[in-house]
């Protein structure tokens, strides 16, 4: 009845919020994307229980884990000197010290995202059980493998 329609609208509203944070998580400005990654992690930890297991699982798979892949792609672009849309060269670079580069800043975002995935998956595994958790864990392992391959090829090339 009306209650289930209301719950569905509530879930979709959260999905929309999470999707907007996903977009911001790959913004050209480091402070914007790092804050978006932290906010996405916090929101999933705080409100994931309220949206139901199926929706939570979808958010993890289609939003949080995808964000890691998108950040990896952006970090690769930065490593290869590709200028991404949405950032000016001067705008996104925060100079904390002379060797700070867009690549290092994307790597910092990657660390935040992977740690966020770890925290949320750990929380989700307790909530949802093995059947819902196992496919997500496998997807995360594949993404980590891709990240490590990219990093090892970068290290072997230098």
mmCIF file of C-alpha atoms in Angstrom:
data_model
loop_
_atom_site.group_PDB
_atom_site.id
_atom_site.type_symbol
_atom_site.label_atom_id
_atom_site.label_comp_id
_atom_site.label_asym_id
_atom_site.label_seq_id
_atom_site.Cartn_x
_atom_site.Cartn_y
_atom_site.Cartn_z
ATOM 1 C CA UNK A 1 0.000 0.000 0.000
ATOM 2 C CA UNK A 2 0.977 3.564 0.686
ATOM 3 C CA UNK A 3 3.670 2.581 3.192
ATOM 4 C CA UNK A 4 5.662 0.561 0.675
ATOM 5 C CA UNK A 5 5.403 3.363 -1.913
ATOM 6 C CA UNK A 6 6.678 5.811 0.695
ATOM 7 C CA UNK A 7 9.557 3.468 1.576
ATOM 8 C CA UNK A 8 10.436 3.141 -2.112
ATOM 9 C CA UNK A 9 10.475 6.934 -2.541
ATOM 10 C CA UNK A 10 12.624 7.218 0.592
ATOM 11 C CA UNK A 11 15.099 4.656 -0.815
ATOM 12 C CA UNK A 12 15.228 6.397 -4.202
ATOM 13 C CA UNK A 13 15.874 9.734 -2.505
ATOM 14 C CA UNK A 14 18.894 8.232 -0.731
ATOM 15 C CA UNK A 15 20.090 6.681 -4.000
ATOM 16 C CA UNK A 16 19.909 10.117 -5.651
ATOM 17 C CA UNK A 17 21.924 11.681 -2.830
ATOM 18 C CA UNK A 18 24.522 8.900 -3.095
ATOM 19 C CA UNK A 19 24.662 9.344 -6.912
ATOM 20 C CA UNK A 20 25.342 13.070 -6.546
ATOM 21 C CA UNK A 21 28.124 12.332 -4.077
ATOM 22 C CA UNK A 22 29.527 9.803 -6.574
ATOM 23 C CA UNK A 23 29.757 12.557 -9.207
ATOM 24 C CA UNK A 24 31.484 14.896 -6.753
ATOM 25 C CA UNK A 25 33.918 12.128 -5.738
ATOM 26 C CA UNK A 26 35.675 12.508 -9.104
ATOM 27 C CA UNK A 27 35.602 16.304 -9.226
ATOM 28 C CA UNK A 28 38.799 17.946 -10.427
ATOM 29 C CA UNK A 29 39.216 19.804 -7.136
ATOM 30 C CA UNK A 30 40.857 17.619 -4.460
ATOM 31 C CA UNK A 31 39.059 19.211 -1.514
ATOM 32 C CA UNK A 32 35.646 18.693 -3.169
ATOM 33 C CA UNK A 33 36.229 15.054 -4.124
ATOM 34 C CA UNK A 34 37.840 14.106 -0.794
ATOM 35 C CA UNK A 35 34.917 15.613 1.105
ATOM 36 C CA UNK A 36 32.464 13.810 -1.211
ATOM 37 C CA UNK A 37 34.199 10.451 -0.622
ATOM 38 C CA UNK A 38 34.109 10.990 3.154
ATOM 39 C CA UNK A 39 30.450 12.107 3.002
ATOM 40 C CA UNK A 40 29.449 9.123 0.859
ATOM 41 C CA UNK A 41 31.136 6.740 3.291
ATOM 42 C CA UNK A 42 29.548 8.419 6.324
ATOM 43 C CA UNK A 43 26.083 8.518 4.752
ATOM 44 C CA UNK A 44 26.208 4.829 3.795
ATOM 45 C CA UNK A 45 27.389 3.893 7.292
ATOM 46 C CA UNK A 46 24.784 6.075 9.011
ATOM 47 C CA UNK A 47 21.770 5.527 6.765
ATOM 48 C CA UNK A 48 22.422 2.270 4.912
ATOM 49 C CA UNK A 49 20.469 0.279 7.464
ATOM 50 C CA UNK A 50 17.374 2.419 6.790
ATOM 51 C CA UNK A 51 17.183 1.701 3.044
ATOM 52 C CA UNK A 52 16.951 -2.079 3.184
ATOM 53 C CA UNK A 53 19.467 -4.756 2.232
ATOM 54 C CA UNK A 54 18.687 -4.904 -1.511
ATOM 55 C CA UNK A 55 18.973 -1.130 -1.950
ATOM 56 C CA UNK A 56 22.068 -0.978 0.268
ATOM 57 C CA UNK A 57 23.689 -3.713 -1.804
ATOM 58 C CA UNK A 58 22.837 -1.814 -5.005
ATOM 59 C CA UNK A 59 24.339 1.392 -3.575
ATOM 60 C CA UNK A 60 27.541 -0.414 -2.649
ATOM 61 C CA UNK A 61 27.859 -2.116 -6.032
ATOM 62 C CA UNK A 62 26.687 0.690 -8.345
ATOM 63 C CA UNK A 63 27.914 3.707 -6.420
ATOM 64 C CA UNK A 64 30.638 3.086 -3.860
ATOM 65 C CA UNK A 65 32.590 0.379 -5.693
ATOM 66 C CA UNK A 66 32.150 2.194 -9.015
ATOM 67 C CA UNK A 67 33.536 5.364 -7.441
ATOM 68 C CA UNK A 68 36.774 3.491 -6.706
ATOM 69 C CA UNK A 69 37.023 2.481 -10.382
ATOM 70 C CA UNK A 70 36.351 6.063 -11.501
ATOM 71 C CA UNK A 71 38.957 7.449 -9.086
ATOM 72 C CA UNK A 72 41.435 4.827 -10.348
ATOM 73 C CA UNK A 73 40.796 5.985 -13.914
ATOM 74 C CA UNK A 74 41.288 9.632 -12.936
ATOM 75 C CA UNK A 75 44.490 8.767 -11.053
ATOM 76 C CA UNK A 76 45.769 6.969 -14.168
ATOM 77 C CA UNK A 77 44.921 10.033 -16.263
ATOM 78 C CA UNK A 78 46.811 12.261 -13.820
ATOM 79 C CA UNK A 79 49.761 9.856 -13.881
ATOM 80 C CA UNK A 80 49.789 10.051 -17.693
ATOM 81 C CA UNK A 81 49.401 13.831 -17.728
ATOM 82 C CA UNK A 82 45.842 13.799 -19.097
ATOM 83 C CA UNK A 83 43.918 16.943 -18.147
ATOM 84 C CA UNK A 84 40.395 16.053 -16.977
ATOM 85 C CA UNK A 85 37.350 18.196 -17.652
ATOM 86 C CA UNK A 86 36.096 20.116 -14.649
ATOM 87 C CA UNK A 87 39.439 21.261 -13.316
ATOM 88 C CA UNK A 88 41.807 23.989 -14.291
ATOM 89 C CA UNK A 89 45.484 23.263 -13.878
ATOM 90 C CA UNK A 90 45.903 25.939 -11.217
ATOM 91 C CA UNK A 91 42.565 25.394 -9.495
ATOM 92 C CA UNK A 92 42.909 21.754 -8.401
ATOM 93 C CA UNK A 93 46.486 21.860 -7.195
ATOM 94 C CA UNK A 94 46.933 22.527 -3.508
ATOM 95 C CA UNK A 95 50.558 23.246 -2.773
ATOM 96 C CA UNK A 96 51.443 21.856 0.635
ATOM 97 C CA UNK A 97 54.953 21.308 -0.484
ATOM 98 C CA UNK A 98 56.868 21.569 -3.713
ATOM 99 C CA UNK A 99 56.450 17.957 -4.879
ATOM 100 C CA UNK A 100 52.644 17.824 -4.486
ATOM 101 C CA UNK A 101 51.171 16.823 -7.834
ATOM 102 C CA UNK A 102 47.701 16.072 -9.230
ATOM 103 C CA UNK A 103 48.729 12.392 -9.292
ATOM 104 C CA UNK A 104 49.536 12.415 -5.559
ATOM 105 C CA UNK A 105 46.264 14.200 -4.852
ATOM 106 C CA UNK A 106 44.292 11.569 -6.810
ATOM 107 C CA UNK A 107 46.182 8.864 -4.939
ATOM 108 C CA UNK A 108 45.111 10.483 -1.657
ATOM 109 C CA UNK A 109 41.501 10.364 -2.867
ATOM 110 C CA UNK A 110 41.995 6.688 -3.793
ATOM 111 C CA UNK A 111 43.231 5.904 -0.280
ATOM 112 C CA UNK A 112 40.130 7.594 1.200
ATOM 113 C CA UNK A 113 37.838 5.693 -1.190
ATOM 114 C CA UNK A 114 39.391 2.270 -0.560
ATOM 115 C CA UNK A 115 39.274 2.847 3.189
ATOM 116 C CA UNK A 116 35.630 3.931 2.835
ATOM 117 C CA UNK A 117 34.778 0.773 0.885
ATOM 118 C CA UNK A 118 36.506 -1.337 3.545
ATOM 119 C CA UNK A 119 34.563 0.335 6.355
ATOM 120 C CA UNK A 120 31.198 0.152 4.597
ATOM 121 C CA UNK A 121 31.678 -3.450 3.447
ATOM 122 C CA UNK A 122 32.701 -4.471 6.948
ATOM 123 C CA UNK A 123 29.521 -2.872 8.303
ATOM 124 C CA UNK A 124 27.405 -4.345 5.501
ATOM 125 C CA UNK A 125 28.763 -7.871 6.026
ATOM 126 C CA UNK A 126 27.542 -7.804 9.622
ATOM 127 C CA UNK A 127 24.128 -6.519 8.554
ATOM 128 C CA UNK A 128 23.394 -8.555 5.441
ATOM 129 C CA UNK A 129 25.147 -11.892 5.813
ATOM 130 C CA UNK A 130 27.379 -13.890 3.493
ATOM 131 C CA UNK A 131 24.990 -14.348 0.568
ATOM 132 C CA UNK A 132 24.620 -10.622 -0.054
ATOM 133 C CA UNK A 133 28.188 -9.806 0.961
ATOM 134 C CA UNK A 134 30.229 -12.338 -1.052
ATOM 135 C CA UNK A 135 29.582 -10.915 -4.562
ATOM 136 C CA UNK A 136 30.440 -7.407 -3.365
ATOM 137 C CA UNK A 137 33.615 -8.610 -1.675
ATOM 138 C CA UNK A 138 34.633 -10.351 -4.908
ATOM 139 C CA UNK A 139 34.012 -7.167 -6.916
ATOM 140 C CA UNK A 140 36.137 -5.187 -4.458
ATOM 141 C CA UNK A 141 38.949 -7.728 -4.738
ATOM 142 C CA UNK A 142 38.877 -7.425 -8.539
ATOM 143 C CA UNK A 143 39.055 -3.624 -8.237
ATOM 144 C CA UNK A 144 41.967 -3.848 -5.782
ATOM 145 C CA UNK A 145 43.724 -6.232 -8.188
ATOM 146 C CA UNK A 146 43.271 -3.711 -11.026
ATOM 147 C CA UNK A 147 44.645 -0.933 -8.820
ATOM 148 C CA UNK A 148 47.678 -3.006 -7.854
ATOM 149 C CA UNK A 149 48.376 -3.925 -11.485
ATOM 150 C CA UNK A 150 48.275 -0.237 -12.432
ATOM 151 C CA UNK A 151 50.564 0.662 -9.561
ATOM 152 C CA UNK A 152 53.025 -2.151 -10.295
ATOM 153 C CA UNK A 153 53.202 -1.206 -13.990
ATOM 154 C CA UNK A 154 53.824 2.399 -12.969
ATOM 155 C CA UNK A 155 56.605 1.324 -10.567
ATOM 156 C CA UNK A 156 58.225 -1.010 -13.084
ATOM 157 C CA UNK A 157 58.214 1.775 -15.687
ATOM 158 C CA UNK A 158 60.177 4.137 -13.472
#
